[in-house]
Short mmCIF file of N, CA and C in Angstrom, two decimals:
data_model
loop_
_atom_site.label_atom_id
_atom_site.label_comp_id
_atom_site.label_asym_id
_atom_site.label_seq_id
_atom_site.Cartn_x
_atom_site.Cartn_y
_atom_site.Cartn_z
N MET O 15 -3.28 9.50 10.72
CA MET O 15 -4.18 9.84 9.51
C MET O 15 -3.41 9.32 8.19
N ALA O 16 -4.10 8.89 7.44
CA ALA O 16 -3.51 8.37 6.11
C ALA O 16 -2.85 9.58 5.50
N THR O 17 -1.72 9.34 4.74
CA THR O 17 -0.94 10.41 4.23
C THR O 17 -0.99 10.29 2.52
N GLU O 18 -1.27 11.33 1.86
CA GLU O 18 -1.24 11.00 0.51
C GLU O 18 0.21 11.02 -0.15
N LEU O 19 0.75 9.92 -0.73
CA LEU O 19 1.99 9.59 -1.15
C LEU O 19 1.84 9.23 -2.64
N TYR O 20 2.72 9.44 -3.38
CA TYR O 20 2.94 8.90 -4.69
C TYR O 20 3.41 6.91 -4.72
N CYS O 21 2.65 6.38 -5.14
CA CYS O 21 2.87 4.92 -5.10
C CYS O 21 3.31 4.50 -6.40
N TRP O 22 4.59 4.05 -6.46
CA TRP O 22 5.33 3.44 -7.53
C TRP O 22 4.64 2.29 -8.24
N ARG O 23 3.96 1.46 -7.56
CA ARG O 23 3.28 0.27 -8.33
C ARG O 23 2.00 0.72 -9.02
N CYS O 24 1.26 1.54 -8.26
CA CYS O 24 0.29 2.20 -8.72
C CYS O 24 0.10 3.35 -9.71
N ASP O 25 1.55 3.99 -9.91
CA ASP O 25 1.65 4.98 -10.66
C ASP O 25 0.72 6.16 -10.26
N LYS O 26 0.28 6.53 -9.04
CA LYS O 26 -0.24 7.67 -8.79
C LYS O 26 -0.38 7.99 -7.39
N VAL O 27 -0.99 8.99 -6.84
CA VAL O 27 -1.15 9.42 -5.53
C VAL O 27 -2.25 8.76 -4.83
N LEU O 28 -1.85 8.34 -3.66
CA LEU O 28 -3.14 7.41 -3.15
C LEU O 28 -2.75 7.52 -1.57
N PRO O 29 -3.83 7.44 -0.74
CA PRO O 29 -3.56 7.27 0.69
C PRO O 29 -2.62 6.36 1.23
N MET O 30 -1.72 6.58 1.87
CA MET O 30 -0.75 5.52 2.52
C MET O 30 -1.01 5.62 4.12
N LEU O 31 -1.29 4.34 4.73
CA LEU O 31 -1.60 4.14 6.05
C LEU O 31 -0.19 4.58 6.88
N ASP O 32 -0.40 5.25 8.03
CA ASP O 32 0.49 5.44 8.93
C ASP O 32 0.84 4.09 9.70
N ASP O 33 1.73 3.88 10.56
CA ASP O 33 2.09 2.62 11.25
C ASP O 33 1.13 2.30 12.19
N ASP O 34 0.43 3.40 12.77
CA ASP O 34 -0.91 2.82 13.91
C ASP O 34 -1.84 2.19 12.77
N GLU O 35 -2.28 2.87 11.70
CA GLU O 35 -3.25 2.42 11.05
C GLU O 35 -2.87 1.07 10.38
N TRP O 36 -1.47 0.87 10.21
CA TRP O 36 -1.13 -0.25 9.29
C TRP O 36 -1.11 -1.74 10.56
N ALA O 37 -0.92 -1.13 11.84
CA ALA O 37 -1.13 -2.08 12.82
C ALA O 37 -2.62 -2.68 12.89
N ARG O 38 -3.63 -1.86 12.65
CA ARG O 38 -4.78 -2.46 12.46
C ARG O 38 -5.53 -3.06 10.97
N MET O 39 -4.79 -2.54 10.09
CA MET O 39 -5.06 -2.79 8.75
C MET O 39 -4.51 -4.31 8.56
N GLY O 40 -3.16 -4.53 9.03
CA GLY O 40 -2.41 -5.88 8.93
C GLY O 40 -3.18 -7.06 9.05
N PRO O 41 -3.77 -7.18 10.35
CA PRO O 41 -4.35 -8.47 10.84
C PRO O 41 -5.76 -8.55 9.88
N VAL O 42 -6.53 -7.44 9.36
CA VAL O 42 -7.52 -7.53 8.65
C VAL O 42 -7.11 -8.16 7.29
N LEU O 43 -5.77 -7.70 6.79
CA LEU O 43 -5.62 -8.21 5.41
C LEU O 43 -5.17 -9.65 5.41
N SER O 44 -4.47 -10.18 6.73
CA SER O 44 -4.17 -11.64 7.04
C SER O 44 -5.26 -12.51 6.95
N GLN O 45 -6.58 -11.95 7.51
CA GLN O 45 -7.67 -12.82 7.77
C GLN O 45 -8.32 -12.89 6.49
N ALA O 46 -8.37 -11.59 5.78
CA ALA O 46 -8.85 -11.71 4.28
C ALA O 46 -8.07 -12.87 3.55
N TRP O 47 -6.89 -12.63 3.38
CA TRP O 47 -6.11 -13.38 2.74
C TRP O 47 -6.47 -14.84 2.91
N SER O 48 -6.56 -15.44 3.85
CA SER O 48 -7.15 -16.63 4.43
C SER O 48 -8.35 -17.00 3.99
N ARG O 49 -9.20 -16.10 3.95
CA ARG O 49 -10.72 -16.31 3.37
C ARG O 49 -10.41 -16.35 1.76
N ILE O 50 -9.76 -15.64 1.17
CA ILE O 50 -9.74 -15.63 -0.24
C ILE O 50 -9.16 -17.14 -0.78
N LYS O 51 -8.17 -17.52 0.01
CA LYS O 51 -7.35 -18.78 -0.32
C LYS O 51 -8.57 -19.87 -0.32
N ARG O 52 -9.16 -19.90 0.87
CA ARG O 52 -10.23 -20.93 1.13
C ARG O 52 -11.43 -20.79 0.12
N HIS O 53 -11.84 -19.61 -0.05
CA HIS O 53 -12.63 -19.24 -1.13
C HIS O 53 -12.37 -19.92 -2.73
N CYS O 54 -11.12 -19.66 -3.01
CA CYS O 54 -10.60 -20.26 -4.15
C CYS O 54 -10.72 -21.91 -4.24
N ARG O 55 -10.31 -22.55 -2.89
CA ARG O 55 -10.35 -23.99 -3.02
C ARG O 55 -11.82 -24.33 -3.14
N GLN O 56 -12.45 -23.76 -2.12
CA GLN O 56 -13.92 -24.50 -2.14
C GLN O 56 -14.80 -24.15 -3.22
N HIS O 57 -14.64 -22.93 -4.06
CA HIS O 57 -15.55 -22.78 -5.19
C HIS O 57 -14.68 -22.85 -6.33
N ARG O 58 -13.45 -23.13 -6.41
CA ARG O 58 -12.64 -23.55 -7.62
C ARG O 58 -12.91 -22.22 -8.69
N VAL O 59 -12.42 -21.25 -8.11
CA VAL O 59 -12.47 -19.84 -8.73
C VAL O 59 -10.99 -19.20 -8.65
N GLY O 60 -10.70 -18.28 -9.35
CA GLY O 60 -9.50 -17.65 -9.31
C GLY O 60 -9.10 -16.84 -8.21
N PRO O 61 -8.10 -16.14 -7.88
CA PRO O 61 -8.03 -15.36 -6.82
C PRO O 61 -8.89 -13.95 -7.11
N HIS O 62 -8.59 -13.40 -8.21
CA HIS O 62 -9.42 -12.18 -8.60
C HIS O 62 -10.74 -12.20 -8.19
N GLU O 63 -11.42 -13.18 -8.68
CA GLU O 63 -12.88 -13.43 -8.38
C GLU O 63 -13.01 -13.65 -6.89
N ALA O 64 -12.24 -14.35 -6.12
CA ALA O 64 -12.23 -14.68 -4.60
C ALA O 64 -12.22 -13.40 -3.80
N MET O 65 -11.23 -12.35 -4.37
CA MET O 65 -11.07 -11.34 -3.72
C MET O 65 -12.13 -10.33 -3.73
N GLN O 66 -12.98 -10.34 -4.66
CA GLN O 66 -14.18 -9.49 -4.87
C GLN O 66 -14.95 -10.01 -3.78
N VAL O 67 -14.97 -11.29 -3.57
CA VAL O 67 -16.24 -11.58 -2.31
C VAL O 67 -15.59 -11.87 -0.83
N ALA O 68 -14.27 -12.62 -0.85
CA ALA O 68 -13.70 -12.93 0.44
C ALA O 68 -12.99 -11.62 0.81
N GLY O 69 -12.65 -10.93 0.03
CA GLY O 69 -11.74 -9.71 0.42
C GLY O 69 -12.39 -8.49 0.80
N ARG O 70 -13.64 -8.53 0.74
CA ARG O 70 -14.55 -7.21 0.89
C ARG O 70 -14.23 -6.64 2.12
N ASP O 71 -14.09 -7.42 3.23
CA ASP O 71 -13.88 -6.66 4.57
C ASP O 71 -12.64 -5.71 4.39
N ALA O 72 -11.63 -6.39 3.90
CA ALA O 72 -10.24 -5.50 3.81
C ALA O 72 -10.78 -4.17 2.98
N PHE O 73 -11.19 -4.20 1.78
CA PHE O 73 -11.46 -3.14 0.83
C PHE O 73 -12.27 -2.07 2.01
N ASP O 74 -13.55 -2.70 2.46
CA ASP O 74 -14.14 -1.83 3.32
C ASP O 74 -13.22 -1.04 4.54
N PHE O 75 -12.50 -1.93 5.19
CA PHE O 75 -11.81 -1.37 6.24
C PHE O 75 -10.85 -0.30 5.83
N TYR O 76 -10.08 -0.41 4.59
CA TYR O 76 -9.21 0.32 4.21
C TYR O 76 -10.13 1.74 3.69
N GLU O 77 -11.17 1.60 3.29
CA GLU O 77 -11.97 2.63 3.02
C GLU O 77 -12.28 3.67 4.13
N ARG O 78 -12.53 2.85 5.25
CA ARG O 78 -12.89 3.47 6.36
C ARG O 78 -11.61 4.44 6.98
N LEU O 79 -10.68 3.70 6.94
CA LEU O 79 -9.19 4.60 7.19
C LEU O 79 -8.82 5.59 6.42
N THR O 80 -9.12 5.63 5.06
CA THR O 80 -8.31 6.53 4.27
C THR O 80 -9.63 7.20 3.33
N GLY O 81 -10.94 6.74 3.56
CA GLY O 81 -11.81 7.66 2.54
C GLY O 81 -11.74 7.10 1.23
N TYR O 82 -10.42 6.20 0.82
CA TYR O 82 -10.36 5.89 -0.68
C TYR O 82 -10.97 4.44 -0.91
N ARG O 83 -11.47 4.29 -2.03
CA ARG O 83 -12.05 2.67 -2.32
C ARG O 83 -11.07 2.04 -3.15
N GLU O 84 -10.18 1.43 -2.41
CA GLU O 84 -9.14 0.42 -3.25
C GLU O 84 -9.97 -0.53 -4.03
N THR O 85 -9.40 -0.97 -5.30
CA THR O 85 -10.21 -2.13 -5.59
C THR O 85 -8.97 -3.30 -6.03
N SER O 86 -7.91 -3.09 -5.64
CA SER O 86 -6.80 -4.09 -5.71
C SER O 86 -6.32 -4.37 -4.52
N PHE O 87 -6.58 -5.89 -3.98
CA PHE O 87 -6.31 -6.25 -2.92
C PHE O 87 -4.77 -6.15 -2.30
N GLU O 88 -3.89 -6.60 -3.63
CA GLU O 88 -2.44 -6.52 -3.52
C GLU O 88 -1.94 -5.28 -3.12
N ALA O 89 -2.76 -4.26 -3.89
CA ALA O 89 -2.29 -2.89 -3.73
C ALA O 89 -2.14 -2.43 -2.34
N ILE O 90 -3.10 -2.97 -1.37
CA ILE O 90 -3.15 -2.33 0.15
C ILE O 90 -1.80 -2.76 0.78
N TRP O 91 -1.34 -3.75 0.46
CA TRP O 91 -0.28 -4.35 1.17
C TRP O 91 0.94 -3.49 0.97
N HIS O 92 0.95 -2.63 0.03
CA HIS O 92 2.14 -1.93 -0.11
C HIS O 92 1.67 -0.26 0.05
N HIS O 93 0.54 -0.02 0.77
CA HIS O 93 0.08 1.33 0.74
C HIS O 93 0.48 1.71 2.31
N GLN O 94 1.70 1.59 2.75
CA GLN O 94 2.07 1.87 4.28
C GLN O 94 3.18 2.90 3.89
N ALA O 95 3.18 3.98 4.60
CA ALA O 95 3.74 5.34 4.34
C ALA O 95 5.22 4.72 4.67
N SER O 96 5.47 4.12 5.77
CA SER O 96 6.90 3.92 6.32
C SER O 96 7.73 3.03 5.23
N ARG O 97 7.14 2.51 4.37
CA ARG O 97 7.93 1.58 3.34
C ARG O 97 8.59 2.73 2.54
N TYR O 98 8.11 3.63 2.65
CA TYR O 98 8.72 4.71 1.32
C TYR O 98 9.83 5.61 2.12
N GLY O 99 10.66 6.22 1.38
CA GLY O 99 11.78 7.12 1.79
C GLY O 99 11.08 8.58 1.86
N PRO O 100 11.79 9.61 2.05
CA PRO O 100 11.70 11.06 1.96
C PRO O 100 11.38 11.32 0.80
N PRO O 101 10.90 12.33 0.55
CA PRO O 101 10.85 13.07 -0.83
C PRO O 101 11.75 13.38 -1.30
N CYS O 102 11.95 13.42 -2.88
CA CYS O 102 13.25 13.83 -3.72
C CYS O 102 13.36 15.14 -3.53
N ALA O 103 14.60 15.78 -3.30
CA ALA O 103 14.69 17.30 -3.41
C ALA O 103 14.27 17.78 -4.75
N ARG O 104 14.48 16.91 -5.96
CA ARG O 104 14.21 17.44 -7.01
C ARG O 104 12.77 17.47 -7.57
N CYS O 105 12.24 16.30 -7.62
CA CYS O 105 10.83 16.15 -8.16
C CYS O 105 9.77 15.98 -7.10
N GLY O 106 10.05 15.57 -5.97
CA GLY O 106 9.29 15.80 -4.85
C GLY O 106 8.71 14.03 -4.68
N LYS O 107 8.73 13.35 -5.41
CA LYS O 107 8.18 11.93 -5.15
C LYS O 107 9.04 11.32 -4.16
N PRO O 108 8.34 10.29 -3.34
CA PRO O 108 8.81 9.70 -2.50
C PRO O 108 10.05 8.56 -3.11
N LEU O 109 11.25 8.79 -2.26
CA LEU O 109 12.17 7.56 -2.44
C LEU O 109 11.45 6.21 -2.41
N ARG O 110 11.85 5.20 -3.27
CA ARG O 110 11.19 3.97 -3.12
C ARG O 110 11.31 3.11 -1.73
N THR O 111 12.40 3.53 -1.03
CA THR O 111 12.66 2.97 0.32
C THR O 111 13.27 3.89 0.99
N PRO O 112 13.03 3.50 2.60
CA PRO O 112 14.06 4.40 3.22
C PRO O 112 15.47 4.71 3.06
N GLN O 113 16.10 3.48 2.60
CA GLN O 113 17.44 3.20 2.52
C GLN O 113 17.64 3.73 0.88
N ALA O 114 17.28 3.97 0.09
CA ALA O 114 17.31 4.49 -1.33
C ALA O 114 18.34 5.49 -1.29
N LYS O 115 19.40 5.66 -2.18
CA LYS O 115 20.43 6.48 -2.32
C LYS O 115 20.00 7.37 -3.42
N LEU O 116 19.01 7.27 -4.47
CA LEU O 116 18.65 7.98 -5.48
C LEU O 116 17.15 7.79 -5.71
N CYS O 117 16.85 8.84 -6.34
CA CYS O 117 15.25 8.91 -6.77
C CYS O 117 15.14 7.93 -8.06
N ALA O 118 14.14 6.83 -7.83
CA ALA O 118 13.99 6.13 -9.06
C ALA O 118 13.26 6.96 -10.36
N ALA O 119 12.66 7.85 -9.69
CA ALA O 119 11.93 8.77 -11.06
C ALA O 119 12.67 9.65 -11.77
N CYS O 120 13.61 10.43 -10.99
CA CYS O 120 14.31 11.25 -11.73
C CYS O 120 15.91 11.16 -11.67
N GLY O 121 16.49 10.16 -11.17
CA GLY O 121 17.78 9.90 -10.82
C GLY O 121 18.58 10.74 -9.88
N HIS O 122 17.90 11.78 -9.20
CA HIS O 122 18.48 12.54 -8.37
C HIS O 122 19.05 12.05 -7.10
N PRO O 123 20.47 12.16 -6.85
CA PRO O 123 20.82 11.62 -5.61
C PRO O 123 20.17 12.17 -4.38
N ARG O 124 19.98 11.17 -3.36
CA ARG O 124 19.44 11.76 -2.00
C ARG O 124 20.34 12.45 -1.17
N ALA O 125 19.49 13.49 -0.89
CA ALA O 125 20.23 14.62 -0.01
C ALA O 125 20.70 14.00 1.15
N LEU O 126 22.04 14.24 1.66
CA LEU O 126 22.70 13.66 2.68
C LEU O 126 22.30 14.66 4.11
N ALA O 127 22.15 14.12 4.94
CA ALA O 127 21.85 14.82 6.30
C ALA O 127 23.09 15.60 6.46
N PRO O 128 23.05 17.04 7.14
CA PRO O 128 24.14 17.56 7.35
C PRO O 128 24.84 17.04 8.81
N GLY O 129 26.28 16.93 8.62
CA GLY O 129 26.88 16.33 9.89
C GLY O 129 28.00 15.72 9.62
#
């Protein structure tokens, strides 16, 4: 089930896909991206316009998985929970990556595991 996490790029809390959901979403995104590129070439339109037409399946599938209607095709690519680190001990926002040594939001160092 999608987990609500703060997204650095979107600057808000959004549903993030777990790895099982991402395994299903990834192919849908890849197929949609191919359709978007083809739509741009065939109709001589920009990617934003093509996404609204050729990317609709990806938006619909993401909404079925999360209950949230995403409007940015690119945003779905980074809405995968495992791309983020644990929550900051001070501010609670997720670290930007699992390897992050400090919180980008508040500068607090990552809590080290005991041992």
